[in-house]
CSV table of C-alpha atoms and ligand atoms in Angstrom, one decimal:
chain,number,residue,atom,x,y,z
X,1,UNK,CA,18.6,-42.7,-35.8
X,2,UNK,CA,20.2,-39.2,-36.2
X,3,UNK,CA,21.0,-38.4,-32.5
X,4,UNK,CA,19.6,-35.1,-32.2
X,5,UNK,CA,22.8,-33.4,-31.8
X,6,UNK,CA,23.9,-34.3,-35.3
X,7,UNK,CA,20.9,-33.7,-37.1
X,8,UNK,CA,22.2,-33.0,-40.6
X,9,UNK,CA,21.6,-30.1,-42.9
X,10,UNK,CA,19.1,-32.4,-44.8
X,11,UNK,CA,16.9,-33.1,-41.9
X,12,UNK,CA,17.3,-29.6,-40.9
X,13,UNK,CA,15.8,-28.3,-44.4
X,14,UNK,CA,13.1,-31.1,-44.5
X,15,UNK,CA,11.9,-30.2,-40.9
X,16,UNK,CA,12.4,-26.7,-41.4
X,17,UNK,CA,10.1,-26.5,-44.6
X,18,UNK,CA,7.6,-28.8,-42.7
X,19,UNK,CA,7.7,-25.8,-39.8
X,20,UNK,CA,7.5,-23.1,-42.1
X,21,UNK,CA,4.5,-24.4,-44.1
X,22,UNK,CA,2.8,-25.1,-41.0
X,23,UNK,CA,3.0,-22.2,-39.0
X,24,UNK,CA,-0.8,-22.0,-38.1
X,25,UNK,CA,-2.7,-21.7,-34.7
X,26,UNK,CA,-1.2,-20.9,-31.3
X,27,UNK,CA,-2.4,-20.3,-27.6
X,28,UNK,CA,-3.8,-17.1,-26.9
X,29,UNK,CA,-6.7,-17.9,-24.4
X,30,UNK,CA,-5.9,-19.2,-21.2
X,31,UNK,CA,-6.3,-22.6,-19.3
X,32,UNK,CA,-8.7,-22.2,-16.4
X,33,UNK,CA,-10.4,-24.6,-14.5
X,34,UNK,CA,-12.8,-26.8,-16.1
X,35,UNK,CA,-16.6,-27.0,-15.2
X,36,UNK,CA,-17.0,-30.0,-12.4
X,37,UNK,CA,-19.7,-31.6,-14.6
X,38,UNK,CA,-17.1,-31.7,-17.8
X,39,UNK,CA,-14.7,-34.2,-15.8
X,40,UNK,CA,-14.9,-37.8,-15.6
X,41,UNK,CA,-16.6,-39.2,-12.5
X,42,UNK,CA,-13.8,-41.1,-10.3
X,43,UNK,CA,-14.0,-44.2,-8.3
X,44,UNK,CA,-13.8,-46.9,-11.0
X,45,UNK,CA,-12.1,-49.6,-9.7
X,46,UNK,CA,-9.7,-52.4,-11.1
X,47,UNK,CA,-6.2,-52.0,-11.4
X,48,UNK,CA,-4.6,-50.9,-14.3
X,49,UNK,CA,-4.3,-53.6,-16.9
X,50,UNK,CA,-3.6,-53.6,-20.6
X,51,UNK,CA,-6.0,-55.6,-22.6
X,52,UNK,CA,-6.3,-55.9,-26.1
X,53,UNK,CA,-8.5,-53.1,-27.5
X,54,UNK,CA,-11.9,-53.8,-28.7
X,55,UNK,CA,-12.6,-51.2,-30.9
X,56,UNK,CA,-11.1,-48.8,-33.5
X,57,UNK,CA,-7.4,-49.2,-32.6
X,58,UNK,CA,-4.4,-50.0,-35.5
X,59,UNK,CA,-3.0,-53.2,-34.5
X,60,UNK,CA,-1.0,-53.9,-37.3
X,61,UNK,CA,2.3,-54.4,-36.0
X,62,UNK,CA,3.8,-53.2,-38.9
X,63,UNK,CA,2.6,-49.9,-38.3
X,64,UNK,CA,5.2,-48.0,-36.0
X,65,UNK,CA,3.6,-46.6,-32.9
X,66,UNK,CA,4.5,-42.9,-31.8
X,67,UNK,CA,6.8,-44.5,-29.3
X,68,UNK,CA,8.8,-46.6,-31.8
X,69,UNK,CA,9.5,-43.7,-33.9
X,70,UNK,CA,10.2,-41.5,-30.9
X,71,UNK,CA,12.6,-43.8,-29.6
X,72,UNK,CA,14.4,-43.6,-33.0
X,73,UNK,CA,14.5,-39.8,-32.8
X,74,UNK,CA,15.7,-39.7,-29.7
X,75,UNK,CA,12.7,-38.2,-28.6
X,76,UNK,CA,10.4,-39.4,-25.5
X,77,UNK,CA,6.7,-39.4,-26.6
X,78,UNK,CA,4.6,-38.5,-23.8
X,79,UNK,CA,1.1,-38.5,-22.6
X,80,UNK,CA,-1.2,-37.0,-19.6
X,81,UNK,CA,-3.1,-39.9,-18.4
X,82,UNK,CA,-6.2,-39.7,-16.5
X,83,UNK,CA,-6.8,-42.4,-13.9
X,84,UNK,CA,-10.6,-42.7,-14.3
X,85,UNK,CA,-10.1,-43.5,-17.8
X,86,UNK,CA,-7.1,-45.8,-17.3
X,87,UNK,CA,-9.0,-48.2,-15.0
X,88,UNK,CA,-12.2,-48.3,-16.9
X,89,UNK,CA,-11.3,-48.1,-20.9
X,90,UNK,CA,-9.5,-50.8,-22.4
X,91,UNK,CA,-8.6,-49.2,-25.6
X,92,UNK,CA,-7.3,-46.1,-23.7
X,93,UNK,CA,-5.1,-48.3,-21.8
X,94,UNK,CA,-3.9,-49.7,-24.8
X,95,UNK,CA,-2.8,-46.7,-26.3
X,96,UNK,CA,-1.8,-45.2,-23.4
X,97,UNK,CA,0.7,-48.5,-23.0
X,98,UNK,CA,1.7,-48.7,-26.7
X,99,UNK,CA,1.9,-45.5,-28.1
X,100,UNK,CA,3.9,-43.3,-25.5
X,101,UNK,CA,7.2,-44.0,-23.8
X,102,UNK,CA,6.5,-41.0,-21.1
X,103,UNK,CA,3.3,-40.3,-18.7
X,104,UNK,CA,2.0,-37.6,-16.7
X,105,UNK,CA,-0.5,-38.1,-14.3
X,106,UNK,CA,-3.2,-35.4,-15.5
X,107,UNK,CA,-4.5,-34.5,-11.7
X,108,UNK,CA,-3.2,-37.4,-9.6
X,109,UNK,CA,0.3,-35.9,-8.3
X,110,UNK,CA,-1.6,-32.5,-7.5
X,111,UNK,CA,-1.5,-31.1,-3.8
X,112,UNK,CA,-5.6,-31.7,-3.6
X,113,UNK,CA,-5.1,-35.3,-4.2
X,114,UNK,CA,-1.6,-36.0,-2.7
X,115,UNK,CA,-2.1,-34.1,0.5
X,116,UNK,CA,-5.8,-33.7,0.8
X,117,UNK,CA,-5.2,-33.0,4.9
X,118,UNK,CA,-2.1,-31.5,6.4
X,119,UNK,CA,0.4,-34.1,6.8
X,120,UNK,CA,-1.5,-37.0,5.5
X,121,UNK,CA,-0.4,-38.0,2.1
X,122,UNK,CA,-2.1,-40.1,-0.2
X,123,UNK,CA,-0.5,-41.5,-3.2
X,124,UNK,CA,-2.5,-44.3,-4.0
X,125,UNK,CA,-3.4,-43.5,-7.5
X,126,UNK,CA,-0.3,-41.9,-8.2
X,127,UNK,CA,1.2,-45.1,-7.4
X,128,UNK,CA,-0.9,-47.0,-10.0
X,129,UNK,CA,0.4,-44.8,-12.6
X,130,UNK,CA,4.0,-45.2,-11.3
X,131,UNK,CA,3.3,-49.1,-11.5
X,132,UNK,CA,1.4,-48.7,-14.8
X,133,UNK,CA,4.7,-46.7,-16.1
X,134,UNK,CA,6.9,-49.3,-14.8
X,135,UNK,CA,5.3,-52.3,-16.4
X,136,UNK,CA,5.3,-50.5,-19.5
X,137,UNK,CA,9.0,-49.4,-19.4
X,138,UNK,CA,7.6,-45.6,-19.5
X,139,UNK,CA,9.2,-42.6,-17.8
X,140,UNK,CA,7.0,-40.5,-15.5
X,141,UNK,CA,6.8,-36.8,-15.5
X,142,UNK,CA,6.0,-35.5,-12.2
X,143,UNK,CA,3.0,-32.9,-12.0
X,144,UNK,CA,3.0,-30.9,-10.0
X,145,UNK,CA,4.3,-29.4,-6.6
X,146,UNK,CA,4.0,-25.7,-6.4
X,147,UNK,CA,0.7,-24.3,-8.1
X,148,UNK,CA,-2.2,-21.9,-7.1
X,149,UNK,CA,-4.8,-24.4,-8.4
X,150,UNK,CA,-5.9,-27.7,-7.3
X,151,UNK,CA,-5.0,-27.0,-3.9
X,152,UNK,CA,-6.6,-28.9,-1.0
X,153,UNK,CA,-9.0,-26.5,1.1
X,154,UNK,CA,-6.9,-26.4,4.2
X,155,UNK,CA,-4.1,-24.5,2.2
X,156,UNK,CA,-6.1,-21.2,2.1
X,157,UNK,CA,-4.8,-17.6,2.8
X,158,UNK,CA,-4.6,-15.5,5.8
X,159,UNK,CA,-4.4,-19.0,8.0
X,160,UNK,CA,-0.8,-19.3,9.1
X,161,UNK,CA,2.2,-17.1,9.7
X,162,UNK,CA,4.5,-16.6,6.8
X,163,UNK,CA,7.0,-19.3,8.7
X,164,UNK,CA,4.4,-21.7,8.5
X,165,UNK,CA,3.6,-21.2,4.9
X,166,UNK,CA,7.0,-21.8,4.0
X,167,UNK,CA,7.4,-24.9,6.4
X,168,UNK,CA,3.7,-26.1,4.8
X,169,UNK,CA,5.5,-25.7,1.0
X,170,UNK,CA,8.6,-27.7,2.2
X,171,UNK,CA,6.8,-30.2,3.7
X,172,UNK,CA,4.7,-31.0,0.8
X,173,UNK,CA,7.7,-30.9,-1.5
X,174,UNK,CA,9.5,-33.3,0.8
X,175,UNK,CA,6.5,-35.7,1.1
X,176,UNK,CA,5.9,-36.1,-2.3
X,177,UNK,CA,9.1,-36.0,-3.7
X,178,UNK,CA,10.6,-38.5,-1.3
X,179,UNK,CA,7.7,-40.8,-1.7
X,180,UNK,CA,8.5,-41.1,-5.8
X,181,UNK,CA,12.5,-40.4,-5.6
X,182,UNK,CA,13.7,-42.5,-8.3
X,183,UNK,CA,10.8,-43.2,-9.8
X,184,UNK,CA,9.9,-39.6,-11.6
X,185,UNK,CA,12.5,-38.1,-14.3
X,186,UNK,CA,11.5,-34.6,-14.7
X,187,UNK,CA,9.3,-32.7,-11.9
X,188,UNK,CA,7.1,-29.5,-12.7
X,189,UNK,CA,8.1,-28.1,-9.4
X,190,UNK,CA,6.5,-24.9,-10.0
X,191,UNK,CA,3.7,-24.2,-12.5
X,192,UNK,CA,2.0,-21.2,-13.9
X,193,UNK,CA,3.8,-18.5,-11.9
X,194,UNK,CA,3.7,-15.8,-14.4
X,195,UNK,CA,1.3,-13.5,-15.9
X,196,UNK,CA,0.9,-12.6,-19.8
X,197,UNK,CA,2.6,-9.2,-18.9
X,198,UNK,CA,5.9,-11.2,-17.5
X,199,UNK,CA,4.8,-10.0,-13.8
X,200,UNK,CA,4.5,-12.6,-11.3
X,201,UNK,CA,1.2,-14.1,-11.2
X,202,UNK,CA,-0.5,-12.5,-8.1
X,203,UNK,CA,-1.1,-16.0,-6.2
X,204,UNK,CA,-1.5,-17.2,-2.6
X,205,UNK,CA,2.0,-18.2,-2.6
X,206,UNK,CA,3.4,-15.0,-4.0
X,207,UNK,CA,1.3,-13.1,-1.7
X,208,UNK,CA,2.0,-15.4,1.4
X,209,UNK,CA,5.9,-16.0,0.8
X,210,UNK,CA,7.2,-13.4,-1.8
X,211,UNK,CA,8.9,-13.5,-4.8
X,212,UNK,CA,11.6,-15.8,-3.6
X,213,UNK,CA,9.3,-18.7,-3.2
X,214,UNK,CA,9.9,-20.0,-6.7
X,215,UNK,CA,13.8,-20.0,-6.2
X,216,UNK,CA,13.6,-21.7,-2.7
X,217,UNK,CA,11.1,-24.4,-3.9
X,218,UNK,CA,13.5,-25.3,-6.6
X,219,UNK,CA,16.6,-25.4,-3.8
X,220,UNK,CA,14.5,-27.5,-1.7
X,221,UNK,CA,13.5,-30.3,-4.2
X,222,UNK,CA,17.0,-30.6,-5.3
X,223,UNK,CA,18.0,-31.3,-1.7
X,224,UNK,CA,15.2,-33.8,-1.6
X,225,UNK,CA,15.9,-35.8,-5.0
X,226,UNK,CA,19.2,-34.2,-6.6
X,227,UNK,CA,18.6,-36.7,-9.5
X,228,UNK,CA,15.3,-35.6,-10.8
X,229,UNK,CA,15.4,-32.9,-13.4
X,230,UNK,CA,13.3,-30.0,-12.0
X,231,UNK,CA,11.4,-28.1,-14.5
X,232,UNK,CA,9.3,-24.6,-14.5
X,233,UNK,CA,6.2,-25.2,-16.5
X,234,UNK,CA,4.0,-22.6,-18.2
X,235,UNK,CA,1.5,-21.6,-20.6
X,236,UNK,CA,1.8,-19.3,-23.3
X,237,UNK,CA,5.8,-19.1,-23.2
X,238,UNK,CA,6.5,-21.0,-26.4
X,239,UNK,CA,7.2,-17.9,-28.6
X,240,UNK,CA,9.1,-15.0,-27.9
X,241,UNK,CA,6.8,-12.6,-25.7
X,242,UNK,CA,6.8,-11.1,-22.4
X,243,UNK,CA,5.7,-13.9,-20.5
X,244,UNK,CA,8.7,-16.3,-22.1
X,245,UNK,CA,10.8,-13.3,-21.8
X,246,UNK,CA,10.4,-13.1,-17.8
X,247,UNK,CA,10.9,-16.7,-17.7
X,248,UNK,CA,13.9,-16.7,-19.5
X,249,UNK,CA,15.4,-13.8,-17.1
X,250,UNK,CA,14.2,-16.1,-14.2
X,251,UNK,CA,16.5,-19.1,-15.9
X,252,UNK,CA,19.5,-16.5,-16.3
X,253,UNK,CA,19.2,-15.4,-12.7
X,254,UNK,CA,19.0,-18.7,-11.3
X,255,UNK,CA,21.9,-19.8,-13.3
X,256,UNK,CA,24.1,-17.1,-11.9
X,257,UNK,CA,22.4,-17.8,-8.5
X,258,UNK,CA,22.9,-21.8,-8.5
X,259,UNK,CA,19.6,-22.3,-8.0
X,260,UNK,CA,19.0,-25.9,-9.4
X,261,UNK,CA,16.8,-25.7,-12.0
X,262,UNK,CA,17.3,-28.0,-15.2
X,263,UNK,CA,14.4,-27.6,-17.6
X,264,UNK,CA,11.5,-25.4,-18.9
X,265,UNK,CA,8.3,-27.0,-19.8
X,266,UNK,CA,6.4,-25.4,-22.5
X,267,UNK,CA,2.7,-26.4,-22.2
X,268,UNK,CA,1.8,-25.6,-25.5
X,269,UNK,CA,-2.1,-25.2,-25.2
X,270,UNK,CA,-2.5,-24.1,-29.2
X,271,UNK,CA,-5.7,-23.2,-30.8
X,272,UNK,CA,-5.9,-23.2,-34.8
X,273,UNK,CA,-7.5,-19.8,-34.9
X,274,UNK,CA,-4.4,-18.0,-33.3
X,275,UNK,CA,-1.2,-17.1,-35.2
X,276,UNK,CA,1.0,-19.7,-34.4
X,277,UNK,CA,4.4,-18.1,-33.1
X,278,UNK,CA,7.2,-17.9,-35.6
X,279,UNK,CA,9.9,-17.7,-33.2
X,280,UNK,CA,8.9,-20.9,-31.4
X,281,UNK,CA,12.3,-22.5,-32.6
X,282,UNK,CA,14.1,-19.3,-31.6
X,283,UNK,CA,12.7,-19.5,-28.2
X,284,UNK,CA,13.5,-23.1,-27.5
X,285,UNK,CA,16.9,-22.5,-28.7
X,286,UNK,CA,17.6,-19.5,-26.4
X,287,UNK,CA,16.5,-21.8,-23.3
X,288,UNK,CA,18.9,-24.6,-24.9
X,289,UNK,CA,21.7,-21.9,-25.1
X,290,UNK,CA,21.3,-21.6,-21.3
X,291,UNK,CA,21.9,-25.4,-20.9
X,292,UNK,CA,18.3,-25.7,-20.0
X,293,UNK,CA,16.1,-28.7,-21.1
X,294,UNK,CA,13.0,-28.4,-22.9
X,295,UNK,CA,10.2,-30.2,-22.8
X,296,UNK,CA,6.6,-30.0,-24.8
X,297,UNK,CA,4.3,-31.1,-21.5
X,298,UNK,CA,0.9,-30.4,-22.4
X,299,UNK,CA,0.6,-30.2,-26.4
X,300,UNK,CA,-3.0,-30.1,-27.4
X,301,UNK,CA,-4.6,-27.9,-30.6
X,302,UNK,CA,-7.9,-27.0,-30.0
X,303,UNK,CA,-10.4,-25.6,-32.5
X,304,UNK,CA,-14.2,-24.3,-32.9
X,305,UNK,CA,-16.4,-27.1,-33.5
X,306,UNK,CA,-17.4,-29.0,-35.4
X,307,UNK,CA,-14.5,-29.8,-37.2
X,308,UNK,CA,-13.7,-30.1,-40.7
X,309,UNK,CA,-11.0,-31.3,-43.0
X,310,UNK,CA,-9.5,-27.6,-43.5
X,311,UNK,CA,-9.5,-27.5,-39.4
X,312,UNK,CA,-8.1,-30.7,-39.0
X,313,UNK,CA,-5.3,-30.1,-41.4
X,314,UNK,CA,-4.5,-26.8,-39.7
X,315,UNK,CA,-4.3,-28.6,-36.4
X,316,UNK,CA,-1.9,-31.2,-38.1
X,317,UNK,CA,-0.1,-28.2,-39.2
X,318,UNK,CA,0.5,-27.0,-35.7
X,319,UNK,CA,1.4,-30.1,-34.1
X,320,UNK,CA,4.0,-30.8,-36.9
X,321,UNK,CA,5.4,-27.4,-36.6
X,322,UNK,CA,5.9,-28.1,-32.5
X,323,UNK,CA,7.6,-31.2,-33.0
X,324,UNK,CA,9.8,-30.3,-35.6
X,325,UNK,CA,10.9,-27.4,-33.6
X,326,UNK,CA,11.3,-29.6,-30.6
X,327,UNK,CA,13.3,-32.1,-32.9
X,328,UNK,CA,15.7,-29.4,-34.2
X,329,UNK,CA,17.0,-28.5,-30.8
X,330,UNK,CA,19.1,-31.4,-29.1
X,331,UNK,CA,17.9,-30.3,-25.7
X,332,UNK,CA,14.1,-30.7,-26.4
X,333,UNK,CA,13.9,-34.5,-25.2
X,334,UNK,CA,10.4,-34.8,-24.6
X,335,UNK,CA,7.2,-34.1,-26.4
X,336,UNK,CA,3.9,-34.8,-24.2
X,337,UNK,CA,0.4,-34.2,-25.6
X,338,UNK,CA,-2.3,-33.7,-23.0
X,339,UNK,CA,-4.7,-36.5,-23.7
X,340,UNK,CA,-5.3,-39.2,-25.7
X,341,UNK,CA,-8.8,-39.0,-27.1
X,342,UNK,CA,-11.2,-35.8,-27.3
X,343,UNK,CA,-13.7,-38.0,-25.1
X,344,UNK,CA,-11.9,-37.1,-22.1
X,345,UNK,CA,-9.9,-33.7,-22.9
X,346,UNK,CA,-10.3,-30.8,-20.6
X,347,UNK,CA,-11.0,-28.5,-23.7
X,348,UNK,CA,-15.0,-28.5,-24.1
X,349,UNK,CA,-15.5,-28.0,-20.2
X,350,UNK,CA,-13.3,-24.9,-20.5
X,351,UNK,CA,-13.7,-23.2,-24.0
X,352,UNK,CA,-17.4,-23.4,-24.7
X,353,UNK,CA,-17.7,-24.7,-28.3
X,354,UNK,CA,-14.3,-25.8,-29.0
X,355,UNK,CA,-12.7,-29.3,-28.7
X,356,UNK,CA,-11.2,-32.0,-31.2
X,357,UNK,CA,-7.8,-31.2,-29.7
X,358,UNK,CA,-6.1,-34.3,-29.7
X,359,UNK,CA,-4.3,-37.0,-31.9
X,360,UNK,CA,-7.5,-39.4,-31.6
X,361,UNK,CA,-11.3,-38.5,-31.8
X,362,UNK,CA,-14.0,-39.9,-29.4
X,363,UNK,CA,-14.2,-43.0,-31.5
X,364,UNK,CA,-10.5,-43.5,-31.3
X,365,UNK,CA,-10.1,-42.8,-35.2
X,366,UNK,CA,-6.8,-40.9,-35.5
X,367,UNK,CA,-6.5,-37.6,-37.2
X,368,UNK,CA,-4.4,-35.9,-39.8
X,369,UNK,CA,-2.2,-34.7,-36.9
X,370,UNK,CA,-1.6,-38.2,-35.9
X,371,UNK,CA,-0.2,-39.1,-39.4
X,372,UNK,CA,2.0,-35.9,-39.6
X,373,UNK,CA,3.7,-36.5,-36.0
X,374,UNK,CA,4.8,-40.1,-37.6
X,375,UNK,CA,5.9,-38.5,-40.6
X,376,UNK,CA,7.8,-36.1,-38.8
X,377,UNK,CA,9.2,-38.8,-36.3
X,378,UNK,CA,10.0,-41.0,-39.4
X,379,UNK,CA,12.2,-38.3,-40.9
X,380,UNK,CA,14.1,-37.4,-38.0
X,381,UNK,CA,14.6,-41.4,-37.3
X,382,UNK,CA,15.1,-42.5,-41.0
X,383,UNK,CA,18.4,-43.9,-41.0
X,384,UNK,CA,17.5,-47.0,-39.2
X,385,UNK,CA,14.6,-47.3,-41.8
F,1,G3I,O1,-11.4,-34.8,-8.1
F,1,G3I,C1,-12.6,-34.3,-8.2
F,1,G3I,C2,-13.9,-35.3,-8.1
F,1,G3I,O2,-13.5,-35.5,-6.4
F,1,G3I,C3,-15.0,-34.8,-8.2
F,1,G3I,O3,-16.1,-35.8,-8.0
F,1,G3I,C4,-15.0,-34.4,-9.8
F,1,G3I,C5,-16.5,-33.8,-9.9
F,1,G3I,O4,-16.3,-32.9,-11.0
F,1,G3I,O5,-14.3,-33.2,-10.1
F,1,G3I,C6,-13.0,-34.0,-9.6
F,1,G3I,O6,-12.1,-32.9,-10.1
F,1,G3I,C7,-11.5,-32.6,-11.1
F,1,G3I,C8,-10.2,-32.9,-11.6
F,1,G3I,O7,-9.8,-32.2,-12.8
F,1,G3I,C9,-10.4,-34.3,-11.6
F,1,G3I,O8,-11.1,-35.0,-12.7
F,1,G3I,C10,-11.7,-30.9,-11.2
F,1,G3I,O9,-13.2,-30.8,-11.2
F,1,G3I,C11,-11.5,-30.2,-12.5
F,1,G3I,O10,-11.5,-28.9,-12.5
F,1,G3I,C12,-9.9,-30.8,-13.0
F,1,G3I,O11,-9.4,-30.3,-14.2
F,1,G3I,C13,-8.2,-30.2,-14.5
F,1,G3I,C14,-7.5,-29.2,-14.5
F,1,G3I,O12,-6.0,-29.2,-14.6
F,1,G3I,C15,-7.6,-28.4,-13.2
F,1,G3I,O13,-7.1,-26.9,-13.1
F,1,G3I,C16,-8.2,-30.9,-15.5
F,1,G3I,O14,-8.2,-32.5,-15.8
F,1,G3I,C17,-6.8,-31.0,-16.0
F,1,G3I,O15,-6.4,-31.4,-17.3
F,1,G3I,C18,-6.0,-29.4,-16.2
F,1,G3I,O16,-4.7,-29.7,-16.3
F,1,G3I,C19,-3.8,-28.3,-16.6
F,1,G3I,C20,-2.7,-28.8,-16.2
F,1,G3I,O17,-2.4,-29.4,-14.8
F,1,G3I,C21,-2.0,-27.4,-16.2
F,1,G3I,N1,-1.8,-26.6,-17.5
F,1,G3I,C22,-3.3,-26.3,-17.8
F,1,G3I,C23,-3.8,-27.7,-17.8
F,1,G3I,C24,-5.3,-27.4,-18.6
F,1,G3I,O18,-6.4,-26.5,-17.5
């Protein structure tokens, strides 16, 4: 393995060449709430188990998984996990367990699930994922504590005093973080707090608590679990632009003020039809220069359907450029994709006519993007053969 800090000139050239060749696709359109009818119905019983897959998955042990290749390259390869799929789909479960070394709950650590009523916490589903991760020796990314989406109905505007909102936010952070203390490596403490123009997003939290709520959330989170790495997570901050500049300035300010924040999450919801940010690497590096960790937290690369070989190749290029940039920055330690199979992806429900954004299709066939990631990881970890 090349420890990432000492990646040799040869690797840099190889990876940079890959990156340069594949500067396609980027995120422009914004994630929004999917239509309800596009989401898998909940309530499938049974505990998470990893059974042998029945269809369509490579089981040849000589073929290295993303996880194995990532380990050699000193990079956690992560995936967002939907609990319904984990319970009901053996192929999904097998891939989640074997291809990835890090898991993120796609939904079950969000406020509406974990504190559906004030002060009444429910960690049933999140605990199942933590157990799954322990069983398979995986780390867990916590997602997410402070967000304006997927709030329970009791958290509404104009209902409480400012002091009460403050207490509500603190109690939520305390309740959730203390439950998972020691089990979560990285927490997305604050999610999507900026607009595209670099202003703070106009959310319930901003309106009720004022701009200090972000620093306060980090300070409080650190008190509850001082060992967890605390992240700010957002989309469209992968390249240098008004939004990522604002996030960067926030980190500089936080560092100057002693606010405990250790990482930036680049969600990386890309689309092959938009120009890929050519300054992705420079953007990662400027955060790294502040001694901030970088994680790619929600990677997917969507396209207009139907897929064809050219689009699949463009998608492979975008995934690969993202991974190469991460591998070139020593502080980029986690590369997480936002799902396993297109069968369950959030994309078609939000972006009409689009899809095919993940590494496996609906029938669990791998795509060129999967091969591209494996190739690049193999280069980065190649001295161990
Ligand atoms: O939990 C309810 C369930 O009770 C109900 O029966 C069912 C019926 O439709 O809906 C369920 O809730 C859905 C939830 O996913 C769980 O499946 C919501 O309607 C649906 O809106 C929600 O979508 C999630 C979305 O965040 C919400 O904003 C997606 O699965 C999830 O992939 C997506 O993830 C976000 C990241 O957290 C933050 N970054 C953007 C990313 C994509 O939007």
